[in-house]
Amino acid sequence: MGSQYKWRKVKVITVTGGKGGVGKSSVSLNLAVSLSQMGKHVMLFDADLGLANIDVMLGLKVSKNLGHVLRGECSLQEIIQDGPQGLRIVPASSGLKEMAELSTDQHAGLIRAFSTLEEPIDFLIVDTAAGISDMVLSFCRAAQDVVMVVCNESTSVADAYAQMKVLSTDYGVSKFRIVANQVHSLEEGKFMFKKLVTLTDKFLDVSLELCACIPIDINMRKSIRLRTCVVDAFPQAPAARAFKSLAKRVLNWPIPDVPGGYLEFFVENLVQRPNFDTELGEAKVDQPPQPIGNSFLESLGSEQAAEIKRRMAQAQSKAAAVLPRIRPNPNFQV
C-alpha cells in the first residue's frame, strides 16, 4: 500500500460586527450547524477570547480552553469540543483579562496554531468580538471572507462602517458579506443594506454583498433557553430557514488559490495533514505543548517572522490613530 495524502482546502470565514449585541455568535453558531447538517466538516472557533459565549449558549462543560493552550498547558487539539450535528468547537475563556490583552506574537501564534490540527476541516467559522481591536482585525485579515453582522440601528450601521473603514484602509480588505440580523421583513433588511452601501460607496473603496436577512423569531430565544441553536431545535422556524439559505450560499463562495496578506501562512497551512500508512514505518513524535508566542513566529524563519511582527504592529498603530476620526456622528440617521 502506498501513502495516502488527503490535502483539503479550508474555507475560513470570520463573522464580526462593529457593535456588540447584533447577534454575531448566533449567526456563527447557526451557520456552522447548518453547514454540518449538509455533511461538511465544520469547526467553530470562539475568538471572543476574553468574553467567550459559544460554550454557554450550548451548555457545554469546558475544563480546558484557549487560556490553557496559550500557557502551554495543553495543545489546541485537546480542547476541542463536540457540538450539535457533528460540529467541532474551539472554546475560548471568559472573564480573563490577559486573554483580551494578547501580544502581537500571541495573536500570530494562535492563528498559526490551527495549522497543527490533524482532523479534516471543510469550513472554519471564526466568531470574533465586536469593534476594531488588534485581535478582531487580525482574525478578519486572516480569513478569506468577512461576514459583517448588522442590525437596523443607527449605532450598528455606523460602527459597521467604522470597522470596514479600518479593515479596508489599513488591511486591504475590499469585500464584505453583509448579514442583516433581527429584521422584521426582507424589505427592512434590504433598506438597511442600501443605507450601508450609500455610506461605503461615498467614502470607501469596498464592495458589499447582502447574503442573508435573518428575521426576528421567538424560536431564537426558545433555542437559547434549551441550550441549543434554532436550526437544530426548530428546523422549520423562519430564522432556521434563513440560516440554511445562508449556508447554501456559503457553499458557493470560492476559495482563493493564492492567499494574500501579512498572515498568509494561516490559509497556506490550514489543510488536513497527510496520513501515512503505518506499514511505511512513519511514526509521530509527540511534542509537549508549548506556550504560544515567539516560538511560532520563529519557526517561520527570522526574516518572515520579523516582517509579520512589523506589519502587525504598524497596522495596530494605524487603527489606534484612525479611531478618533471615525466616531459615529450623533446626528447620523438610518
PDB file of N, CA, C and O in Angstrom, residues 62-113:
ATOM      1  N   VAL A  62     -16.797  22.901  29.879  1.00  0.00           N
ATOM      2  CA  VAL A  62     -15.445  23.001  29.333  1.00  0.00           C
ATOM      3  C   VAL A  62     -14.436  23.024  30.477  1.00  0.00           C
ATOM      4  O   VAL A  62     -14.491  23.899  31.347  1.00  0.00           O
ATOM      5  N   SER A  63     -13.531  22.067  30.465  1.00  0.00           N
ATOM      6  CA  SER A  63     -12.498  22.009  31.514  1.00  0.00           C
ATOM      7  C   SER A  63     -11.235  22.748  31.090  1.00  0.00           C
ATOM      8  O   SER A  63     -10.511  23.290  31.932  1.00  0.00           O
ATOM      9  N   LYS A  64     -10.948  22.760  29.777  1.00  0.00           N
ATOM     10  CA  LYS A  64      -9.783  23.460  29.263  1.00  0.00           C
ATOM     11  C   LYS A  64     -10.179  24.313  28.069  1.00  0.00           C
ATOM     12  O   LYS A  64     -11.043  23.914  27.283  1.00  0.00           O
ATOM     13  N   ASN A  65      -9.553  25.468  27.945  1.00  0.00           N
ATOM     14  CA  ASN A  65      -9.894  26.379  26.856  1.00  0.00           C
ATOM     15  C   ASN A  65      -8.618  27.000  26.288  1.00  0.00           C
ATOM     16  O   ASN A  65      -7.508  26.555  26.587  1.00  0.00           O
ATOM     17  N   LEU A  66      -8.787  28.036  25.484  1.00  0.00           N
ATOM     18  CA  LEU A  66      -7.637  28.657  24.836  1.00  0.00           C
ATOM     19  C   LEU A  66      -6.635  29.244  25.824  1.00  0.00           C
ATOM     20  O   LEU A  66      -5.447  29.368  25.513  1.00  0.00           O
ATOM     21  N   GLY A  67      -7.116  29.625  26.995  1.00  0.00           N
ATOM     22  CA  GLY A  67      -6.197  30.120  28.008  1.00  0.00           C
ATOM     23  C   GLY A  67      -5.145  29.077  28.365  1.00  0.00           C
ATOM     24  O   GLY A  67      -3.957  29.392  28.514  1.00  0.00           O
ATOM     25  N   HIS A  68      -5.557  27.810  28.471  1.00  0.00           N
ATOM     26  CA  HIS A  68      -4.624  26.732  28.769  1.00  0.00           C
ATOM     27  C   HIS A  68      -3.669  26.502  27.604  1.00  0.00           C
ATOM     28  O   HIS A  68      -2.489  26.185  27.804  1.00  0.00           O
ATOM     29  N   VAL A  69      -4.179  26.658  26.369  1.00  0.00           N
ATOM     30  CA  VAL A  69      -3.326  26.489  25.189  1.00  0.00           C
ATOM     31  C   VAL A  69      -2.253  27.577  25.161  1.00  0.00           C
ATOM     32  O   VAL A  69      -1.066  27.308  24.915  1.00  0.00           O
ATOM     33  N   LEU A  70      -2.653  28.810  25.408  1.00  0.00           N
ATOM     34  CA  LEU A  70      -1.711  29.922  25.367  1.00  0.00           C
ATOM     35  C   LEU A  70      -0.614  29.791  26.417  1.00  0.00           C
ATOM     36  O   LEU A  70       0.516  30.239  26.209  1.00  0.00           O
ATOM     37  N   ARG A  71      -0.962  29.184  27.547  1.00  0.00           N
ATOM     38  CA  ARG A  71       0.027  28.997  28.608  1.00  0.00           C
ATOM     39  C   ARG A  71       0.878  27.741  28.403  1.00  0.00           C
ATOM     40  O   ARG A  71       1.762  27.442  29.198  1.00  0.00           O
ATOM     41  N   GLY A  72       0.577  26.992  27.337  1.00  0.00           N
ATOM     42  CA  GLY A  72       1.359  25.800  27.052  1.00  0.00           C
ATOM     43  C   GLY A  72       0.979  24.599  27.883  1.00  0.00           C
ATOM     44  O   GLY A  72       1.737  23.619  27.963  1.00  0.00           O
ATOM     45  N   GLU A  73      -0.214  24.618  28.508  1.00  0.00           N
ATOM     46  CA  GLU A  73      -0.637  23.520  29.371  1.00  0.00           C
ATOM     47  C   GLU A  73      -1.261  22.379  28.581  1.00  0.00           C
ATOM     48  O   GLU A  73      -1.380  21.258  29.089  1.00  0.00           O
ATOM     49  N   CYS A  74      -1.690  22.646  27.356  1.00  0.00           N
ATOM     50  CA  CYS A  74      -2.257  21.604  26.509  1.00  0.00           C
ATOM     51  C   CYS A  74      -2.195  22.084  25.059  1.00  0.00           C
ATOM     52  O   CYS A  74      -1.901  23.252  24.797  1.00  0.00           O
ATOM     53  N   SER A  75      -2.484  21.185  24.146  1.00  0.00           N
ATOM     54  CA  SER A  75      -2.477  21.545  22.730  1.00  0.00           C
ATOM     55  C   SER A  75      -3.853  22.044  22.306  1.00  0.00           C
ATOM     56  O   SER A  75      -4.854  21.843  23.011  1.00  0.00           O
ATOM     57  N   LEU A  76      -3.906  22.670  21.151  1.00  0.00           N
ATOM     58  CA  LEU A  76      -5.187  23.128  20.616  1.00  0.00           C
ATOM     59  C   LEU A  76      -6.129  21.956  20.389  1.00  0.00           C
ATOM     60  O   LEU A  76      -7.333  22.042  20.644  1.00  0.00           O
ATOM     61  N   GLN A  77      -5.601  20.852  19.913  1.00  0.00           N
ATOM     62  CA  GLN A  77      -6.415  19.669  19.639  1.00  0.00           C
ATOM     63  C   GLN A  77      -7.125  19.174  20.901  1.00  0.00           C
ATOM     64  O   GLN A  77      -8.257  18.703  20.837  1.00  0.00           O
ATOM     65  N   GLU A  78      -6.471  19.310  22.050  1.00  0.00           N
ATOM     66  CA  GLU A  78      -7.015  18.756  23.292  1.00  0.00           C
ATOM     67  C   GLU A  78      -8.230  19.495  23.820  1.00  0.00           C
ATOM     68  O   GLU A  78      -8.984  18.951  24.628  1.00  0.00           O
ATOM     69  N   ILE A  79      -8.463  20.732  23.409  1.00  0.00           N
ATOM     70  CA  ILE A  79      -9.575  21.499  23.979  1.00  0.00           C
ATOM     71  C   ILE A  79     -10.830  21.465  23.104  1.00  0.00           C
ATOM     72  O   ILE A  79     -11.869  21.993  23.492  1.00  0.00           O
ATOM     73  N   ILE A  80     -10.744  20.842  21.935  1.00  0.00           N
ATOM     74  CA  ILE A  80     -11.872  20.858  21.003  1.00  0.00           C
ATOM     75  C   ILE A  80     -13.053  20.084  21.575  1.00  0.00           C
ATOM     76  O   ILE A  80     -12.906  18.974  22.100  1.00  0.00           O
ATOM     77  N   GLN A  81     -14.246  20.680  21.469  1.00  0.00           N
ATOM     78  CA  GLN A  81     -15.477  20.098  21.999  1.00  0.00           C
ATOM     79  C   GLN A  81     -16.401  19.662  20.864  1.00  0.00           C
ATOM     80  O   GLN A  81     -16.337  20.187  19.749  1.00  0.00           O
ATOM     81  N   ASP A  82     -17.275  18.685  21.167  1.00  0.00           N
ATOM     82  CA  ASP A  82     -18.288  18.252  20.204  1.00  0.00           C
ATOM     83  C   ASP A  82     -19.543  19.093  20.372  1.00  0.00           C
ATOM     84  O   ASP A  82     -20.024  19.308  21.491  1.00  0.00           O
ATOM     85  N   GLY A  83     -20.092  19.583  19.247  1.00  0.00           N
ATOM     86  CA  GLY A  83     -21.319  20.360  19.249  1.00  0.00           C
ATOM     87  C   GLY A  83     -22.418  19.663  18.479  1.00  0.00           C
ATOM     88  O   GLY A  83     -22.270  18.497  18.088  1.00  0.00           O
ATOM     89  N   PRO A  84     -23.527  20.336  18.232  1.00  0.00           N
ATOM     90  CA  PRO A  84     -24.654  19.731  17.502  1.00  0.00           C
ATOM     91  C   PRO A  84     -24.269  19.314  16.084  1.00  0.00           C
ATOM     92  O   PRO A  84     -23.456  19.967  15.427  1.00  0.00           O
ATOM     93  N   GLN A  85     -24.837  18.213  15.635  1.00  0.00           N
ATOM     94  CA  GLN A  85     -24.694  17.752  14.249  1.00  0.00           C
ATOM     95  C   GLN A  85     -23.244  17.505  13.844  1.00  0.00           C
ATOM     96  O   GLN A  85     -22.870  17.655  12.689  1.00  0.00           O
ATOM     97  N   GLY A  86     -22.415  17.110  14.802  1.00  0.00           N
ATOM     98  CA  GLY A  86     -21.028  16.815  14.480  1.00  0.00           C
ATOM     99  C   GLY A  86     -20.124  18.028  14.415  1.00  0.00           C
ATOM    100  O   GLY A  86     -18.952  17.915  14.038  1.00  0.00           O
ATOM    101  N   LEU A  87     -20.644  19.198  14.774  1.00  0.00           N
ATOM    102  CA  LEU A  87     -19.839  20.412  14.784  1.00  0.00           C
ATOM    103  C   LEU A  87     -18.706  20.299  15.808  1.00  0.00           C
ATOM    104  O   LEU A  87     -18.887  19.770  16.892  1.00  0.00           O
ATOM    105  N   ARG A  88     -17.531  20.804  15.443  1.00  0.00           N
ATOM    106  CA  ARG A  88     -16.396  20.834  16.341  1.00  0.00           C
ATOM    107  C   ARG A  88     -16.185  22.271  16.815  1.00  0.00           C
ATOM    108  O   ARG A  88     -16.212  23.205  16.016  1.00  0.00           O
ATOM    109  N   ILE A  89     -15.965  22.452  18.111  1.00  0.00           N
ATOM    110  CA  ILE A  89     -15.930  23.788  18.704  1.00  0.00           C
ATOM    111  C   ILE A  89     -14.609  24.003  19.441  1.00  0.00           C
ATOM    112  O   ILE A  89     -14.173  23.155  20.214  1.00  0.00           O
ATOM    113  N   VAL A  90     -13.999  25.154  19.170  1.00  0.00           N
ATOM    114  CA  VAL A  90     -12.803  25.573  19.906  1.00  0.00           C
ATOM    115  C   VAL A  90     -13.246  26.640  20.898  1.00  0.00           C
ATOM    116  O   VAL A  90     -13.516  27.779  20.516  1.00  0.00           O
ATOM    117  N   PRO A  91     -13.345  26.308  22.182  1.00  0.00           N
ATOM    118  CA  PRO A  91     -13.854  27.266  23.176  1.00  0.00           C
ATOM    119  C   PRO A  91     -12.781  28.244  23.638  1.00  0.00           C
ATOM    120  O   PRO A  91     -11.614  27.883  23.786  1.00  0.00           O
ATOM    121  N   ALA A  92     -13.184  29.472  23.852  1.00  0.00           N
ATOM    122  CA  ALA A  92     -12.293  30.471  24.439  1.00  0.00           C
ATOM    123  C   ALA A  92     -12.559  30.532  25.937  1.00  0.00           C
ATOM    124  O   ALA A  92     -13.340  29.758  26.479  1.00  0.00           O
ATOM    125  N   SER A  93     -11.919  31.458  26.607  1.00  0.00           N
ATOM    126  CA  SER A  93     -12.127  31.625  28.042  1.00  0.00           C
ATOM    127  C   SER A  93     -12.985  32.858  28.289  1.00  0.00           C
ATOM    128  O   SER A  93     -13.170  33.686  27.401  1.00  0.00           O
ATOM    129  N   SER A  94     -13.514  32.976  29.478  1.00  0.00           N
ATOM    130  CA  SER A  94     -14.376  34.108  29.801  1.00  0.00           C
ATOM    131  C   SER A  94     -13.937  34.729  31.115  1.00  0.00           C
ATOM    132  O   SER A  94     -13.661  34.024  32.091  1.00  0.00           O
ATOM    133  N   GLY A  95     -13.872  36.056  31.120  1.00  0.00           N
ATOM    134  CA  GLY A  95     -13.553  36.771  32.344  1.00  0.00           C
ATOM    135  C   GLY A  95     -12.078  36.814  32.690  1.00  0.00           C
ATOM    136  O   GLY A  95     -11.724  37.166  33.812  1.00  0.00           O
ATOM    137  N   LEU A  96     -11.197  36.465  31.736  1.00  0.00           N
ATOM    138  CA  LEU A  96      -9.761  36.527  31.972  1.00  0.00           C
ATOM    139  C   LEU A  96      -9.182  37.729  31.237  1.00  0.00           C
ATOM    140  O   LEU A  96      -9.192  37.792  30.012  1.00  0.00           O
ATOM    141  N   LYS A  97      -8.668  38.684  31.993  1.00  0.00           N
ATOM    142  CA  LYS A  97      -8.173  39.923  31.407  1.00  0.00           C
ATOM    143  C   LYS A  97      -7.031  39.683  30.439  1.00  0.00           C
ATOM    144  O   LYS A  97      -6.949  40.320  29.386  1.00  0.00           O
ATOM    145  N   GLU A  98      -6.151  38.740  30.779  1.00  0.00           N
ATOM    146  CA  GLU A  98      -4.981  38.521  29.924  1.00  0.00           C
ATOM    147  C   GLU A  98      -5.363  38.014  28.539  1.00  0.00           C
ATOM    148  O   GLU A  98      -4.629  38.209  27.568  1.00  0.00           O
ATOM    149  N   MET A  99      -6.547  37.363  28.414  1.00  0.00           N
ATOM    150  CA  MET A  99      -6.980  36.867  27.118  1.00  0.00           C
ATOM    151  C   MET A  99      -7.404  38.000  26.203  1.00  0.00           C
ATOM    152  O   MET A  99      -7.398  37.866  24.974  1.00  0.00           O
ATOM    153  N   ALA A 100      -7.800  39.099  26.778  1.00  0.00           N
ATOM    154  CA  ALA A 100      -8.197  40.252  25.971  1.00  0.00           C
ATOM    155  C   ALA A 100      -7.025  41.178  25.695  1.00  0.00           C
ATOM    156  O   ALA A 100      -7.184  42.181  24.993  1.00  0.00           O
ATOM    157  N   GLU A 101      -5.840  40.826  26.211  1.00  0.00           N
ATOM    158  CA  GLU A 101      -4.668  41.683  26.042  1.00  0.00           C
ATOM    159  C   GLU A 101      -3.491  40.882  25.515  1.00  0.00           C
ATOM    160  O   GLU A 101      -2.363  41.011  25.991  1.00  0.00           O
ATOM    161  N   LEU A 102      -3.736  40.054  24.512  1.00  0.00           N
ATOM    162  CA  LEU A 102      -2.672  39.235  23.962  1.00  0.00           C
ATOM    163  C   LEU A 102      -1.667  40.098  23.200  1.00  0.00           C
ATOM    164  O   LEU A 102      -2.024  41.112  22.606  1.00  0.00           O
ATOM    165  N   SER A 103      -0.421  39.656  23.199  1.00  0.00           N
ATOM    166  CA  SER A 103       0.620  40.364  22.455  1.00  0.00           C
ATOM    167  C   SER A 103       0.482  40.081  20.965  1.00  0.00           C
ATOM    168  O   SER A 103      -0.238  39.174  20.544  1.00  0.00           O
ATOM    169  N   THR A 104       1.199  40.847  20.164  1.00  0.00           N
ATOM    170  CA  THR A 104       1.207  40.631  18.715  1.00  0.00           C
ATOM    171  C   THR A 104       1.691  39.227  18.386  1.00  0.00           C
ATOM    172  O   THR A 104       1.126  38.548  17.519  1.00  0.00           O
ATOM    173  N   ASP A 105       2.722  38.761  19.069  1.00  0.00           N
ATOM    174  CA  ASP A 105       3.242  37.423  18.829  1.00  0.00           C
ATOM    175  C   ASP A 105       2.201  36.355  19.162  1.00  0.00           C
ATOM    176  O   ASP A 105       2.060  35.351  18.456  1.00  0.00           O
ATOM    177  N   GLN A 106       1.472  36.555  20.254  1.00  0.00           N
ATOM    178  CA  GLN A 106       0.458  35.575  20.644  1.00  0.00           C
ATOM    179  C   GLN A 106      -0.681  35.526  19.646  1.00  0.00           C
ATOM    180  O   GLN A 106      -1.225  34.458  19.357  1.00  0.00           O
ATOM    181  N   HIS A 107      -1.083  36.686  19.102  1.00  0.00           N
ATOM    182  CA  HIS A 107      -2.112  36.700  18.063  1.00  0.00           C
ATOM    183  C   HIS A 107      -1.681  35.857  16.873  1.00  0.00           C
ATOM    184  O   HIS A 107      -2.413  34.986  16.401  1.00  0.00           O
ATOM    185  N   ALA A 108      -0.486  36.137  16.372  1.00  0.00           N
ATOM    186  CA  ALA A 108       0.011  35.411  15.207  1.00  0.00           C
ATOM    187  C   ALA A 108       0.200  33.934  15.519  1.00  0.00           C
ATOM    188  O   ALA A 108      -0.136  33.063  14.704  1.00  0.00           O
ATOM    189  N   GLY A 109       0.724  33.634  16.705  1.00  0.00           N
ATOM    190  CA  GLY A 109       0.932  32.246  17.084  1.00  0.00           C
ATOM    191  C   GLY A 109      -0.362  31.482  17.226  1.00  0.00           C
ATOM    192  O   GLY A 109      -0.465  30.317  16.823  1.00  0.00           O
ATOM    193  N   LEU A 110      -1.387  32.123  17.794  1.00  0.00           N
ATOM    194  CA  LEU A 110      -2.679  31.468  17.959  1.00  0.00           C
ATOM    195  C   LEU A 110      -3.301  31.153  16.611  1.00  0.00           C
ATOM    196  O   LEU A 110      -3.836  30.060  16.391  1.00  0.00           O
ATOM    197  N   ILE A 111      -3.227  32.096  15.676  1.00  0.00           N
ATOM    198  CA  ILE A 111      -3.777  31.860  14.345  1.00  0.00           C
ATOM    199  C   ILE A 111      -3.051  30.710  13.662  1.00  0.00           C
ATOM    200  O   ILE A 111      -3.657  29.812  13.081  1.00  0.00           O
ATOM    201  N   ARG A 112      -1.712  30.719  13.773  1.00  0.00           N
ATOM    202  CA  ARG A 112      -0.950  29.674  13.098  1.00  0.00           C
ATOM    203  C   ARG A 112      -1.141  28.315  13.769  1.00  0.00           C
ATOM    204  O   ARG A 112      -0.956  27.270  13.131  1.00  0.00           O
ATOM    205  N   ALA A 113      -1.523  28.289  15.030  1.00  0.00           N
ATOM    206  CA  ALA A 113      -1.712  27.022  15.736  1.00  0.00           C
ATOM    207  C   ALA A 113      -2.752  26.140  15.057  1.00  0.00           C
ATOM    208  O   ALA A 113      -2.710  24.915  15.180  1.00  0.00           O
TER     209      ALA A 113
END
